[in-house]
Coordinates of C-alpha atoms in Angstrom, one line a residue:
M1 CA -2.9 12.3 21.3
S2 CA -1.2 14.4 23.8
W3 CA 1.4 17.0 23.3
M4 CA 2.0 18.2 26.4
N5 CA 5.1 17.7 27.6
N6 CA 6.3 17.3 24.3
M7 CA 5.7 13.7 24.7
I8 CA 5.6 10.9 21.9
P9 CA 2.6 9.7 20.7
G10 CA 2.4 5.8 21.8
P11 CA 3.4 3.2 19.4
V12 CA 1.9 1.3 16.1
V13 CA 1.4 -2.3 17.4
T14 CA 2.0 -4.9 15.0
F15 CA 2.4 -8.9 15.4
S16 CA 3.6 -12.2 13.3
K17 CA 2.4 -15.4 12.5
D18 CA 0.2 -16.7 14.7
S19 CA -0.5 -13.6 16.4
A20 CA -1.6 -12.4 12.6
S21 CA 1.0 -10.8 11.5
A22 CA 3.0 -12.6 9.6
Q23 CA 3.4 -9.0 6.7
A24 CA 1.9 -2.2 -26.0
Q25 CA 1.8 -1.7 -29.0
S26 CA 5.0 -3.5 -30.7
K27 CA 5.5 -7.2 -30.2
Q28 CA 8.1 -6.2 -27.4
G29 CA 5.5 -4.2 -25.4
Q30 CA 3.2 -7.6 -25.6
V31 CA 5.8 -10.1 -24.8
R32 CA 6.5 -8.0 -21.9
A33 CA 3.2 -7.4 -20.4
E34 CA 2.5 -11.3 -21.0
K35 CA 5.7 -11.5 -18.9
R36 CA 4.1 -9.0 -16.3
E37 CA 0.9 -11.2 -16.3
K38 CA 3.1 -13.9 -15.1
Q39 CA 4.0 -12.0 -11.8
Y40 CA 0.6 -13.1 -10.1
R41 CA -0.2 -17.0 -10.8
V42 CA 0.5 -18.7 -8.2
H43 CA 4.5 -20.1 -8.0
L44 CA 5.7 -23.8 -7.1
G45 CA 7.1 -22.1 -4.2
F46 CA 4.1 -19.9 -2.7
G47 CA 3.5 -19.6 0.7
D48 CA 6.6 -21.8 1.6
H49 CA 9.8 -21.1 2.7
H50 CA 11.6 -22.7 -0.2
G51 CA 12.3 -23.3 -3.9
G52 CA 13.8 -20.0 -3.7
I53 CA 10.9 -18.0 -2.2
T54 CA 11.5 -17.2 0.9
G55 CA 10.8 -14.9 3.9
A56 CA 7.4 -14.5 3.0
H57 CA 4.7 -14.9 5.7
S58 CA 2.2 -15.4 3.9
Y59 CA 0.3 -19.1 4.6
F60 CA -2.5 -21.7 3.1
Y61 CA -5.5 -21.7 5.0
A62 CA -7.3 -24.9 5.4
D63 CA -10.4 -22.8 6.3
E64 CA -11.8 -19.1 7.1
A65 CA -11.2 -19.9 10.4
K66 CA -7.9 -19.1 11.1
C67 CA -8.6 -15.6 9.3
D68 CA -11.4 -15.2 11.9
R69 CA -9.0 -16.3 14.7
H70 CA -6.7 -13.6 13.4
M71 CA -9.3 -10.8 12.8
E72 CA -10.1 -11.7 16.8
T73 CA -6.3 -11.2 17.5
F74 CA -6.5 -7.8 15.6
L75 CA -8.9 -6.8 17.8
R76 CA -7.3 -6.9 21.1
C77 CA -4.1 -5.3 19.1
I78 CA -6.7 -2.2 18.6
D79 CA -7.5 -2.5 22.6
A80 CA -3.8 -2.3 23.2
S81 CA -2.8 0.7 20.8
R82 CA -5.7 2.6 22.0
G83 CA -4.1 1.8 25.7
C84 CA -1.0 3.3 24.9
S85 CA -1.7 6.6 23.5
E86 CA -4.4 8.9 21.8
D87 CA -4.8 8.2 18.4
G88 CA -2.7 5.2 18.0
F89 CA -2.3 2.8 15.2
C90 CA -2.3 -0.7 15.0
A91 CA -1.3 -2.1 11.8
I92 CA -2.8 -5.5 10.1
K93 CA -2.0 -7.2 7.5
L94 CA -4.6 -9.1 4.3
T95 CA -2.6 -11.9 4.1
A96 CA -4.0 -12.6 7.6
L97 CA -7.4 -12.1 7.1
A98 CA -7.9 -13.6 3.4
R99 CA -6.5 -16.7 2.3
P100 CA -3.3 -15.6 0.0
Q101 CA -4.3 -17.7 -3.1
F102 CA -7.5 -15.5 -3.1
L103 CA -5.0 -12.7 -2.9
V104 CA -3.5 -13.7 -5.7
C105 CA -6.4 -13.9 -8.0
F106 CA -7.9 -11.0 -7.4
S107 CA -4.9 -9.2 -8.3
E108 CA -4.8 -10.8 -11.7
V109 CA -7.9 -9.8 -12.2
L110 CA -6.9 -6.0 -11.6
V111 CA -4.0 -6.0 -13.5
K112 CA -5.5 -7.2 -16.2
W113 CA -8.7 -4.7 -16.2
R114 CA -6.0 -2.2 -15.8
R115 CA -3.2 -3.4 -18.5
F116 CA -6.7 -3.6 -20.6
F117 CA -6.7 0.5 -20.1
H118 CA -3.5 1.3 -21.0
R119 CA -3.8 -0.8 -24.3
M120 CA -6.8 1.2 -25.9
A121 CA -5.0 3.8 -24.4
A122 CA -1.9 3.2 -26.3
E123 CA -4.3 2.5 -29.7
E124 CA -5.5 6.3 -29.4
G125 CA -1.7 7.4 -29.6
L126 CA -1.2 7.8 -25.7
A127 CA 1.6 5.7 -24.7
G128 CA 3.9 7.3 -22.1
W129 CA 1.8 9.5 -21.1
A130 CA 0.8 9.9 -17.5
V131 CA -1.8 7.6 -15.8
L132 CA -4.0 10.0 -15.3
D133 CA -3.6 12.2 -18.3
K134 CA -4.9 9.2 -20.3
K135 CA -8.5 9.8 -21.2
L136 CA -10.8 8.1 -23.4
Q137 CA -13.4 9.6 -25.5
V138 CA -16.1 8.1 -24.3
E139 CA -18.0 7.2 -27.6
K140 CA -15.2 6.1 -29.6
L141 CA -14.4 3.7 -26.9
Q142 CA -18.3 2.5 -26.6
E143 CA -17.8 1.6 -30.2
A144 CA -14.1 0.3 -29.9
L145 CA -15.5 -2.1 -27.3
A146 CA -18.5 -2.9 -29.2
N147 CA -16.4 -4.2 -32.4
L148 CA -13.9 -6.4 -29.8
G149 CA -17.5 -8.5 -29.1
I150 CA -16.5 -7.6 -25.2
A151 CA -20.7 -6.7 -25.2
S152 CA -23.6 -5.3 -26.4
K153 CA -23.6 -1.8 -27.0
A154 CA -26.5 -1.7 -25.1
E155 CA -25.0 -3.1 -22.1
I156 CA -22.1 -1.2 -23.0
Q157 CA -24.0 2.2 -22.8
Q158 CA -25.2 1.3 -19.3
W159 CA -21.5 1.1 -18.0
F160 CA -20.0 5.0 -18.9
T161 CA -22.7 6.6 -17.0
G162 CA -22.6 9.3 -14.1
E163 CA -19.2 9.5 -12.2
N164 CA -17.9 6.4 -14.4
V165 CA -17.7 10.1 -17.1
G166 CA -15.9 13.0 -16.8
T167 CA -17.5 16.5 -17.6
N168 CA -15.7 16.3 -20.7
G169 CA -17.4 12.5 -22.0
T170 CA -14.4 11.6 -21.5
V171 CA -13.6 8.1 -19.4
D172 CA -9.9 7.6 -17.2
L173 CA -7.8 4.7 -15.3
L174 CA -10.2 5.7 -12.2
G175 CA -13.6 5.9 -14.2
W176 CA -12.5 2.7 -15.5
N177 CA -11.9 0.7 -12.5
R178 CA -15.1 1.6 -11.1
L179 CA -17.0 -0.6 -13.6
L180 CA -15.1 -3.5 -10.8
D181 CA -16.6 -2.3 -8.2
S182 CA -15.3 -4.7 -5.5
R183 CA -18.4 -4.7 -3.7
T184 CA -20.8 -6.3 -6.2
K185 CA -21.5 -9.1 -8.0
L186 CA -17.7 -9.8 -9.9
S187 CA -18.0 -13.2 -10.8
R188 CA -20.6 -11.5 -13.5
P189 CA -19.8 -12.6 -17.3
L190 CA -17.5 -9.7 -18.2
L191 CA -14.6 -10.3 -21.5
I192 CA -11.4 -8.6 -22.2
P193 CA -9.4 -10.0 -26.0
N194 CA -7.4 -12.5 -25.2
R195 CA -3.1 -10.8 -25.5
K196 CA -2.0 -13.6 -27.9
T197 CA -5.6 -14.4 -30.1
G198 CA -7.2 -11.0 -29.9
Q199 CA -10.5 -12.9 -29.1
P200 CA -13.0 -12.2 -26.1
E201 CA -12.1 -14.6 -22.9
P202 CA -13.9 -14.0 -19.4
L203 CA -11.6 -11.4 -17.7
L204 CA -13.1 -13.5 -14.3
S205 CA -12.4 -17.1 -15.9
R206 CA -10.6 -17.9 -11.9
F207 CA -13.2 -15.8 -10.2
G208 CA -16.1 -18.0 -8.9
E209 CA -19.0 -18.0 -6.6
E210 CA -15.9 -19.4 -4.0
E211 CA -14.0 -16.4 -4.4
E212 CA -17.1 -14.3 -4.2
Q213 CA -17.6 -15.3 -1.1
Q214 CA -13.7 -15.2 0.0
L215 CA -14.3 -11.7 -0.9
K216 CA -17.6 -10.7 1.0
R217 CA -15.7 -12.2 3.9
V218 CA -12.1 -10.6 3.8
L219 CA -14.4 -6.8 3.7
Q220 CA -16.6 -8.3 6.5
R221 CA -13.8 -8.7 8.5
M222 CA -12.2 -5.3 7.5
D223 CA -15.2 -3.8 8.2
V224 CA -15.6 -5.6 11.7
L225 CA -11.8 -3.8 12.2
A226 CA -12.2 -0.6 11.0
R227 CA -15.2 -0.2 13.2
S228 CA -13.9 -1.1 16.3
A229 CA -10.6 1.1 15.5
M230 CA -13.1 4.4 15.0
E231 CA -15.0 3.4 18.2
K232 CA -11.9 3.5 20.1
G233 CA -9.7 6.2 18.6
V234 CA -7.4 4.3 16.8
R235 CA -6.4 4.3 13.4
L236 CA -6.3 1.3 11.4
M237 CA -2.9 0.9 9.0
V238 CA -2.8 -2.1 6.2
D239 CA 0.7 -2.8 6.0
A240 CA 1.8 -3.8 2.0
E241 CA 3.2 -6.7 0.7
Q242 CA 4.8 -8.5 -2.4
S243 CA 4.0 -7.6 -5.5
Y244 CA 1.5 -10.4 -6.8
F245 CA -0.6 -9.9 -3.6
Q246 CA -0.6 -6.1 -3.2
P247 CA -3.2 -4.5 -6.0
A248 CA -5.6 -6.8 -4.1
I249 CA -4.7 -5.5 -0.6
S250 CA -4.1 -2.1 -2.3
R251 CA -8.2 -2.4 -3.4
L252 CA -9.4 -3.7 -0.4
A253 CA -7.6 -0.9 1.5
V254 CA -9.2 1.8 -0.7
E255 CA -12.9 0.3 -0.9
T256 CA -12.5 0.5 3.0
Q257 CA -11.5 4.3 3.6
R258 CA -14.4 4.8 0.9
H259 CA -16.7 4.0 3.9
F260 CA -14.3 4.8 7.0
N261 CA -12.3 7.9 5.7
R262 CA -15.3 10.3 5.5
S263 CA -15.1 12.5 8.4
Q264 CA -11.4 11.9 9.3
P265 CA -8.4 9.1 8.2
V266 CA -9.1 6.6 10.2
I267 CA -8.1 3.6 7.7
Y268 CA -4.2 4.2 6.2
N269 CA -3.0 2.6 3.2
T270 CA 0.6 2.0 2.5
H271 CA 2.9 2.4 -0.7
Q272 CA 6.2 0.6 -1.5
C273 CA 8.4 3.5 -3.3
Y274 CA 10.7 0.4 -4.5
L275 CA 8.2 -0.2 -7.0
R276 CA 8.3 1.1 -10.3
E277 CA 5.0 1.7 -10.2
A278 CA 4.4 3.6 -6.8
Y279 CA 3.9 7.6 -7.9
N280 CA 1.2 6.2 -10.2
N281 CA -0.2 4.1 -7.6
V282 CA 0.2 7.2 -5.4
T283 CA -1.2 9.6 -7.3
G284 CA -4.2 7.6 -8.8
D285 CA -5.4 6.4 -5.0
M286 CA -4.9 10.5 -3.9
E287 CA -6.5 11.8 -7.0
L288 CA -9.7 8.8 -6.2
S289 CA -10.2 9.9 -2.8
H290 CA -10.4 13.6 -3.7
R291 CA -12.9 13.2 -6.0
E292 CA -14.5 11.0 -4.3
G293 CA -15.2 13.3 -0.6
W294 CA -12.4 10.9 1.6
H295 CA -9.8 11.7 3.8
F296 CA -6.6 10.1 1.8
G297 CA -4.2 8.2 4.4
T298 CA -1.1 6.6 3.6
K299 CA 2.2 5.2 5.1
L300 CA 4.7 5.6 2.8
V301 CA 7.6 2.9 3.0
R302 CA 10.9 2.3 0.5
G303 CA 9.8 -1.9 0.6
A304 CA 10.9 -4.7 2.8
Y305 CA 10.8 -7.5 0.0
M306 CA 13.2 -6.7 -2.6
E307 CA 15.5 -9.6 -2.9
Q308 CA 12.3 -11.9 -2.8
E309 CA 10.8 -9.7 -5.6
K310 CA 14.0 -9.4 -7.8
E311 CA 14.3 -13.6 -7.1
R312 CA 11.1 -14.8 -7.9
A313 CA 11.1 -12.1 -11.4
A314 CA 13.5 -14.1 -12.4
Q315 CA 12.4 -17.0 -12.0
M316 CA 8.9 -16.5 -14.1
G317 CA 10.2 -14.4 -16.3
Y318 CA 8.5 -11.1 -15.6
E319 CA 10.0 -7.9 -15.8
D320 CA 11.3 -6.9 -12.0
P321 CA 8.7 -4.7 -10.5
I322 CA 11.4 -2.9 -8.1
N323 CA 13.2 0.2 -9.3
P324 CA 17.2 -0.8 -10.5
T325 CA 18.8 0.7 -7.8
Y326 CA 18.5 2.4 -3.8
E327 CA 19.4 6.2 -5.4
K328 CA 16.1 5.6 -7.5
T329 CA 14.0 4.1 -4.8
N330 CA 15.2 6.9 -3.0
E331 CA 14.0 9.3 -5.4
M332 CA 11.0 8.2 -6.1
Y333 CA 10.2 8.1 -2.3
H334 CA 10.9 12.2 -2.0
R335 CA 8.4 12.5 -5.4
C336 CA 5.6 10.6 -3.8
L337 CA 6.3 12.6 -0.5
D338 CA 6.8 16.0 -2.4
Y339 CA 3.3 15.2 -4.1
V340 CA 1.5 14.5 -1.0
L341 CA 2.7 17.4 0.8
E342 CA 2.0 19.7 -2.0
K343 CA -2.0 18.4 -1.5
I344 CA -1.9 18.7 1.8
K345 CA -1.1 22.6 1.2
Q346 CA -3.9 23.0 -1.5
R347 CA -6.3 22.2 1.5
W348 CA -7.0 18.3 0.2
K349 CA -7.8 16.1 2.8
A350 CA -5.0 13.9 3.2
S351 CA -2.1 12.6 5.9
V352 CA 0.9 10.5 5.4
M353 CA 2.8 8.6 7.7
V354 CA 7.0 9.4 6.7
A355 CA 8.2 6.0 7.5
T356 CA 11.5 6.0 7.5
H357 CA 14.8 5.7 9.5
N358 CA 16.5 7.8 6.2
E359 CA 17.9 10.7 8.1
D360 CA 18.0 12.6 4.7
T361 CA 14.3 11.8 4.2
V362 CA 13.4 13.2 7.2
K363 CA 15.1 16.3 6.3
F364 CA 13.5 16.4 3.3
T365 CA 10.3 16.3 4.8
L366 CA 10.9 19.1 7.3
H367 CA 12.3 21.4 5.0
R368 CA 9.3 20.7 2.6
M369 CA 6.7 21.6 5.4
K370 CA 8.3 24.6 6.1
E371 CA 8.4 26.0 2.8
L372 CA 5.0 24.6 2.2
G373 CA 3.5 26.3 5.8
I374 CA 2.8 22.8 6.8
H375 CA 2.3 22.7 10.5
P376 CA 3.1 19.7 12.9
S377 CA 0.1 21.4 15.2
D378 CA -1.9 20.4 12.1
K379 CA -1.5 16.6 12.5
K380 CA -1.6 16.1 8.8
V381 CA 2.4 14.8 8.8
C382 CA 4.0 12.1 11.7
F383 CA 7.0 10.1 11.8
G384 CA 7.3 6.7 12.1
Q385 CA 10.5 4.2 13.2
L386 CA 10.9 0.7 15.0
L387 CA 11.2 0.7 18.1
G388 CA 14.6 0.5 18.7
M389 CA 16.1 1.9 15.4
C390 CA 17.2 5.4 15.0
D391 CA 16.4 6.9 18.6
Q392 CA 18.7 9.9 17.5
I393 CA 15.5 11.0 15.2
T394 CA 12.7 10.1 16.7
F395 CA 13.3 11.7 20.5
P396 CA 14.2 15.2 19.0
L397 CA 11.3 14.7 16.3
G398 CA 8.8 14.3 19.6
Q399 CA 11.0 17.0 21.3
A400 CA 10.0 19.5 18.4
G401 CA 6.1 18.9 18.8
F402 CA 6.1 16.1 15.7
P403 CA 3.7 13.6 15.6
V404 CA 6.1 10.4 15.8
Y405 CA 5.6 6.8 16.8
K406 CA 7.2 4.3 17.3
Y407 CA 6.3 0.7 15.8
V408 CA 6.2 -1.9 17.8
P409 CA 6.1 -5.9 16.6
F410 CA 5.4 -8.6 18.8
G411 CA 4.9 -12.0 18.7
P412 CA 7.8 -15.5 19.0
V413 CA 11.2 -14.9 18.6
K414 CA 11.4 -16.8 15.7
E415 CA 8.4 -15.5 13.7
V416 CA 9.3 -11.4 14.6
L417 CA 13.2 -11.9 13.8
P418 CA 12.5 -12.5 9.7
Y419 CA 10.6 -9.3 10.3
L420 CA 13.5 -7.4 11.9
S421 CA 15.6 -8.5 8.8
R422 CA 13.8 -7.6 6.2
R423 CA 13.5 -4.5 7.8
A424 CA 17.5 -3.9 8.1
Q425 CA 17.7 -4.7 4.4
E426 CA 15.1 -2.7 3.6
N427 CA 17.7 0.4 5.6
R428 CA 20.9 -0.4 4.3
G429 CA 22.8 2.4 6.4
I430 CA 21.2 -0.1 9.3
M431 CA 24.8 -0.6 10.8
Q432 CA 26.2 2.9 10.4
R433 CA 23.2 4.5 12.1
A434 CA 24.5 1.7 14.9
N435 CA 27.2 3.5 14.8
R436 CA 26.3 6.6 15.4
E437 CA 23.9 5.5 18.1
R438 CA 26.3 4.2 20.1
D439 CA 28.7 6.8 20.1
L440 CA 26.0 9.4 20.8
L441 CA 25.1 7.3 24.1
W442 CA 28.3 7.8 24.8
K443 CA 28.9 11.5 24.3
E444 CA 25.7 11.7 25.9
V445 CA 27.5 9.8 28.8
K446 CA 30.7 11.4 29.0
R447 CA 28.9 14.8 29.5
R448 CA 26.3 14.2 32.2
L449 CA 29.2 12.7 34.1
L450 CA 31.3 15.5 33.5
S451 CA 28.1 17.7 34.4
G452 CA 28.1 15.8 37.7
N453 CA 24.5 14.9 37.2
P454 CA 24.2 11.3 35.5
F455 CA 20.8 10.7 36.1
S456 CA 19.1 14.4 34.8
P457 CA 19.0 15.1 31.4

């Protein structure tokens, strides 16, 4: 990335569809959990633009060959990003590299496993605690699992060894999640208690040999892309998608970060701050990276599937995963961002892209960076806006020496326009800002005319 003459770095490259971008203790608590489980079941309208489910650029694939073709397109985009600038980004969507049915199935497995941990934590009186503060004593946990018939005592003892156990003989959610290593055989027998009957049932009943092969293939594709990006000095950004895909997408992104972010942040995950669980997601992923010694990289966004998420939650009867108001989403964004900035100040291996068109968020970021002593030249914090939007934010940031990127979607018009419409929905003040941009441009034209130098800045 060149900062000579205060130049702005090159664009983030993304693309569309055929171009491969198309992006509880009480009874009441049990009911909520059961409703939440429905979130990860395949809906009749899934993958379609009918049946009330609209705007999701996710497709059923006849075979894996189409995913491979999408990977080849991503490789060309990595080349294009390298040609635009130093330290560029290339954005990818995992619904282009894996079958959506697989992502839903994998997400369901991850959510059930995580919910099982929270259930046991609640039984230990830890309900309502911060996620990373919930720690279960290994001896009690092993006894409880054996009593539930999850596995034999000998098997359970083998689970909780080494890095899965904390120094004080406890297991937190991160250690618990390590028991599901997505680079090992997930179709092995693993039992959890049924929510209604309490009887052990297979966690992975829908995760068989075929899903095992799909998991290996998507990881192989991500490895190919990550290696190409690293060799060519491009950073790879894994875009976030709908909440019923996202647990799998985030898990796969983290798995790739483990392998390629050892010396520098090559792979960036994306965290959606309109989700109620956003802060837990950010803090959990960042703590994991710190424990394991790799670089945490994230793009913070507000989120782009609000109406679809609300509609689907209402149709399927689970709790809306989205924050109740736009103001709550803003609060969540600033909370997540402040956490990352604080850790950067503490010299954690972390980098963040503040992807926003919100001027208040940009001002908040600049203010906190100044307070914490984070300098633009540290290149730990960068900014991103869509090409053609909010240039009155982008260019002053670049001229002041901040790394700032323009996000460039491309592809057939009929596929790019829905993407841009979701960005407009995500940024509700877009029309007001468009009017302001027009006024600023007109003001600049008049200034140049009056100065007698209409073609000079």
